[in-house]
Amino acid sequence: FVYSRVFCQKENSPPLRLLIDFLKARGQTPIVPKNIDDAALDEWAWVQISLGYHRDRKPIQIFCVRDRGTYQDVFGQEQTQYRDLLTAYEDIEAQLALEFVNRAQFILTTRFSKDDMTDEGYDFNGWILEFYQEQCNGIVQIDDQGFYSPKGDLIVDMAPQED
């Protein structure tokens, strides 16, 4: 799986309906699970949803862990892991990313299967990350890549080093 995260400084994650509306406004067609209750889309304290971008492809899993409540321990582990990784860097950009990680109140994580992903899916995932970055004062981190500025530039390169 490929994981990407947005470390968000805002206290609460917006209801999923706002994300879905944002995606539709960007020309996307999010596929919401059939069993999801319409009222759940307006819920602030949501934890997980699968959003599809194409009928024939596996959906993107979206998780929200917060600094309080049920998944507080997962939040703490992720925050500590990235705090430790960023502390090894000495440049200004890494310090900026570290500030976001330290001040995060929730972490939005997306997960998808690399083998089943298309360009359309990568775009869809990118819009999800952008929504949380913009709406929740967040910074984007993508596994095996690093941290990104709001303009989409890689500012902390965490790609595995080739020997």
Short mmCIF file of C-alpha atoms in Angstrom, two decimals:
data_model
loop_
_atom_site.label_atom_id
_atom_site.label_comp_id
_atom_site.label_asym_id
_atom_site.label_seq_id
_atom_site.Cartn_x
_atom_site.Cartn_y
_atom_site.Cartn_z
CA PHE A 1 0.00 0.00 0.00
CA VAL A 2 0.97 3.62 -0.53
CA TYR A 3 0.23 5.93 2.39
CA SER A 4 0.00 9.70 2.34
CA ARG A 5 -0.85 11.97 5.23
CA VAL A 6 -1.89 15.51 6.03
CA PHE A 7 -0.82 16.72 9.46
CA CYS A 8 -3.62 19.18 10.25
CA GLN A 9 -3.49 21.99 12.79
CA LYS A 10 -7.22 22.70 12.82
CA GLU A 11 -9.06 21.18 15.76
CA ASN A 12 -11.70 19.27 13.82
CA SER A 13 -11.82 17.49 10.51
CA PRO A 14 -14.62 18.82 8.29
CA PRO A 15 -17.57 16.50 7.63
CA LEU A 16 -17.05 14.17 4.65
CA ARG A 17 -19.81 15.89 2.67
CA LEU A 18 -17.55 18.96 2.34
CA LEU A 19 -14.75 16.78 0.93
CA ILE A 20 -17.16 15.12 -1.51
CA ASP A 21 -18.49 18.52 -2.65
CA PHE A 22 -14.91 19.76 -3.09
CA LEU A 23 -14.04 16.70 -5.21
CA LYS A 24 -17.16 17.17 -7.36
CA ALA A 25 -16.27 20.85 -7.86
CA ARG A 26 -12.88 19.64 -9.19
CA GLY A 27 -14.57 17.48 -11.82
CA GLN A 28 -14.18 14.25 -9.83
CA THR A 29 -16.95 11.69 -9.26
CA PRO A 30 -16.42 10.24 -5.78
CA ILE A 31 -18.08 6.86 -5.26
CA VAL A 32 -19.41 6.66 -1.70
CA PRO A 33 -20.02 3.21 -0.13
CA LYS A 34 -23.67 2.17 -0.58
CA ASN A 35 -24.08 1.27 3.10
CA ILE A 36 -23.14 4.72 4.39
CA ASP A 37 -25.90 6.62 6.08
CA ASP A 38 -26.47 10.08 4.58
CA ALA A 39 -26.31 11.63 8.07
CA ALA A 40 -22.82 10.11 8.52
CA LEU A 41 -21.56 12.43 5.77
CA ASP A 42 -22.36 15.41 8.02
CA GLU A 43 -20.64 13.88 11.05
CA TRP A 44 -17.59 15.73 12.41
CA ALA A 45 -16.14 12.80 14.35
CA TRP A 46 -15.80 10.35 11.44
CA VAL A 47 -12.90 7.89 11.48
CA GLN A 48 -12.76 5.98 8.20
CA ILE A 49 -14.33 5.85 4.74
CA SER A 50 -13.53 4.30 1.36
CA LEU A 51 -13.98 6.66 -1.58
CA GLY A 52 -13.90 5.29 -5.08
CA TYR A 53 -12.76 7.21 -8.14
CA HIS A 54 -13.58 4.53 -10.76
CA ARG A 55 -16.00 1.58 -10.69
CA ASP A 56 -13.33 -0.90 -11.84
CA ARG A 57 -10.66 0.20 -9.37
CA LYS A 58 -10.19 -0.36 -5.66
CA PRO A 59 -11.27 2.68 -3.62
CA ILE A 60 -8.92 4.90 -1.66
CA GLN A 61 -9.15 4.28 2.09
CA ILE A 62 -9.27 7.48 4.15
CA PHE A 63 -8.60 7.50 7.89
CA CYS A 64 -8.75 10.32 10.42
CA VAL A 65 -6.93 9.91 13.73
CA ARG A 66 -7.13 12.65 16.34
CA ASP A 67 -5.15 13.83 19.35
CA ARG A 68 -8.09 12.74 21.51
CA GLY A 69 -10.60 9.88 21.52
CA THR A 70 -10.50 6.34 20.16
CA TYR A 71 -7.38 6.38 18.00
CA GLN A 72 -5.37 8.79 20.14
CA ASP A 73 -2.61 6.16 20.53
CA VAL A 74 -2.28 5.78 16.74
CA PHE A 75 -2.13 9.56 16.42
CA GLY A 76 0.63 9.67 19.06
CA GLN A 77 2.68 6.94 17.35
CA GLU A 78 2.49 8.65 13.95
CA GLN A 79 3.29 12.06 15.41
CA THR A 80 6.30 10.67 17.31
CA GLN A 81 7.55 8.72 14.27
CA TYR A 82 7.57 11.81 12.03
CA ARG A 83 8.88 14.08 14.79
CA ASP A 84 11.84 11.69 15.17
CA LEU A 85 12.43 11.47 11.40
CA LEU A 86 12.32 15.25 10.93
CA THR A 87 14.62 15.96 13.87
CA ALA A 88 17.44 14.31 11.88
CA TYR A 89 17.22 17.09 9.26
CA GLU A 90 18.76 20.49 9.92
CA ASP A 91 17.33 22.69 7.18
CA ILE A 92 14.62 25.33 7.57
CA GLU A 93 12.08 23.34 5.53
CA ALA A 94 12.36 20.33 7.85
CA GLN A 95 11.91 22.63 10.86
CA LEU A 96 8.77 24.04 9.21
CA ALA A 97 7.43 20.52 8.60
CA LEU A 98 8.28 19.63 12.21
CA GLU A 99 6.21 22.60 13.44
CA PHE A 100 3.20 21.25 11.54
CA VAL A 101 3.73 17.76 12.95
CA ASN A 102 4.09 19.12 16.49
CA ARG A 103 1.00 21.32 16.23
CA ALA A 104 -1.18 18.73 14.47
CA GLN A 105 -4.52 18.00 16.11
CA PHE A 106 -5.45 15.27 13.67
CA ILE A 107 -3.81 13.29 10.89
CA LEU A 108 -5.71 12.53 7.70
CA THR A 109 -4.27 9.42 6.04
CA THR A 110 -5.03 7.98 2.61
CA ARG A 111 -4.10 4.45 1.60
CA PHE A 112 -4.29 2.80 -1.78
CA SER A 113 -2.95 -0.22 -3.61
CA LYS A 114 -0.13 0.85 -5.93
CA ASP A 115 -0.78 -2.07 -8.30
CA ASP A 116 -4.37 -1.00 -8.86
CA MET A 117 -3.76 2.76 -9.21
CA THR A 118 -4.20 4.83 -12.37
CA ASP A 119 -3.24 8.44 -13.14
CA GLU A 120 -6.88 9.30 -12.48
CA GLY A 121 -6.57 7.73 -9.02
CA TYR A 122 -3.36 9.61 -8.22
CA ASP A 123 -5.14 12.85 -9.18
CA PHE A 124 -8.12 11.91 -7.00
CA ASN A 125 -5.81 11.20 -4.05
CA GLY A 126 -4.04 14.52 -4.69
CA TRP A 127 -7.33 16.44 -4.51
CA ILE A 128 -8.16 14.75 -1.17
CA LEU A 129 -4.77 15.79 0.24
CA GLU A 130 -5.17 19.33 -1.12
CA PHE A 131 -8.60 19.68 0.49
CA TYR A 132 -7.22 18.88 3.96
CA GLN A 133 -4.09 20.93 3.44
CA GLU A 134 -6.18 23.99 2.55
CA GLN A 135 -9.16 23.54 4.88
CA CYS A 136 -7.27 22.38 7.96
CA ASN A 137 -3.96 24.24 7.85
CA GLY A 138 -2.10 21.05 7.04
CA ILE A 139 1.14 19.82 5.52
CA VAL A 140 1.25 16.86 3.12
CA GLN A 141 3.57 13.89 3.60
CA ILE A 142 3.81 10.99 1.13
CA ASP A 143 5.62 7.76 1.98
CA ASP A 144 8.95 7.27 0.16
CA GLN A 145 8.76 10.89 -1.05
CA GLY A 146 8.62 13.32 1.87
CA PHE A 147 6.87 16.53 2.89
CA TYR A 148 5.37 19.01 0.42
CA SER A 149 4.84 22.76 0.53
CA PRO A 150 1.31 24.14 -0.08
CA LYS A 151 2.43 24.85 -3.66
CA GLY A 152 3.18 21.16 -4.16
CA ASP A 153 6.99 21.39 -4.04
CA LEU A 154 8.92 18.65 -2.26
CA ILE A 155 10.53 20.48 0.68
CA VAL A 156 11.79 17.56 2.78
CA ASP A 157 13.06 14.70 0.64
CA MET A 158 12.58 11.39 2.44
CA ALA A 159 13.01 9.11 -0.57
CA PRO A 160 14.94 5.92 0.21
CA GLN A 161 18.60 6.50 -0.67
CA GLU A 162 20.12 4.26 -3.30
CA ASP A 163 23.44 2.73 -2.31
#
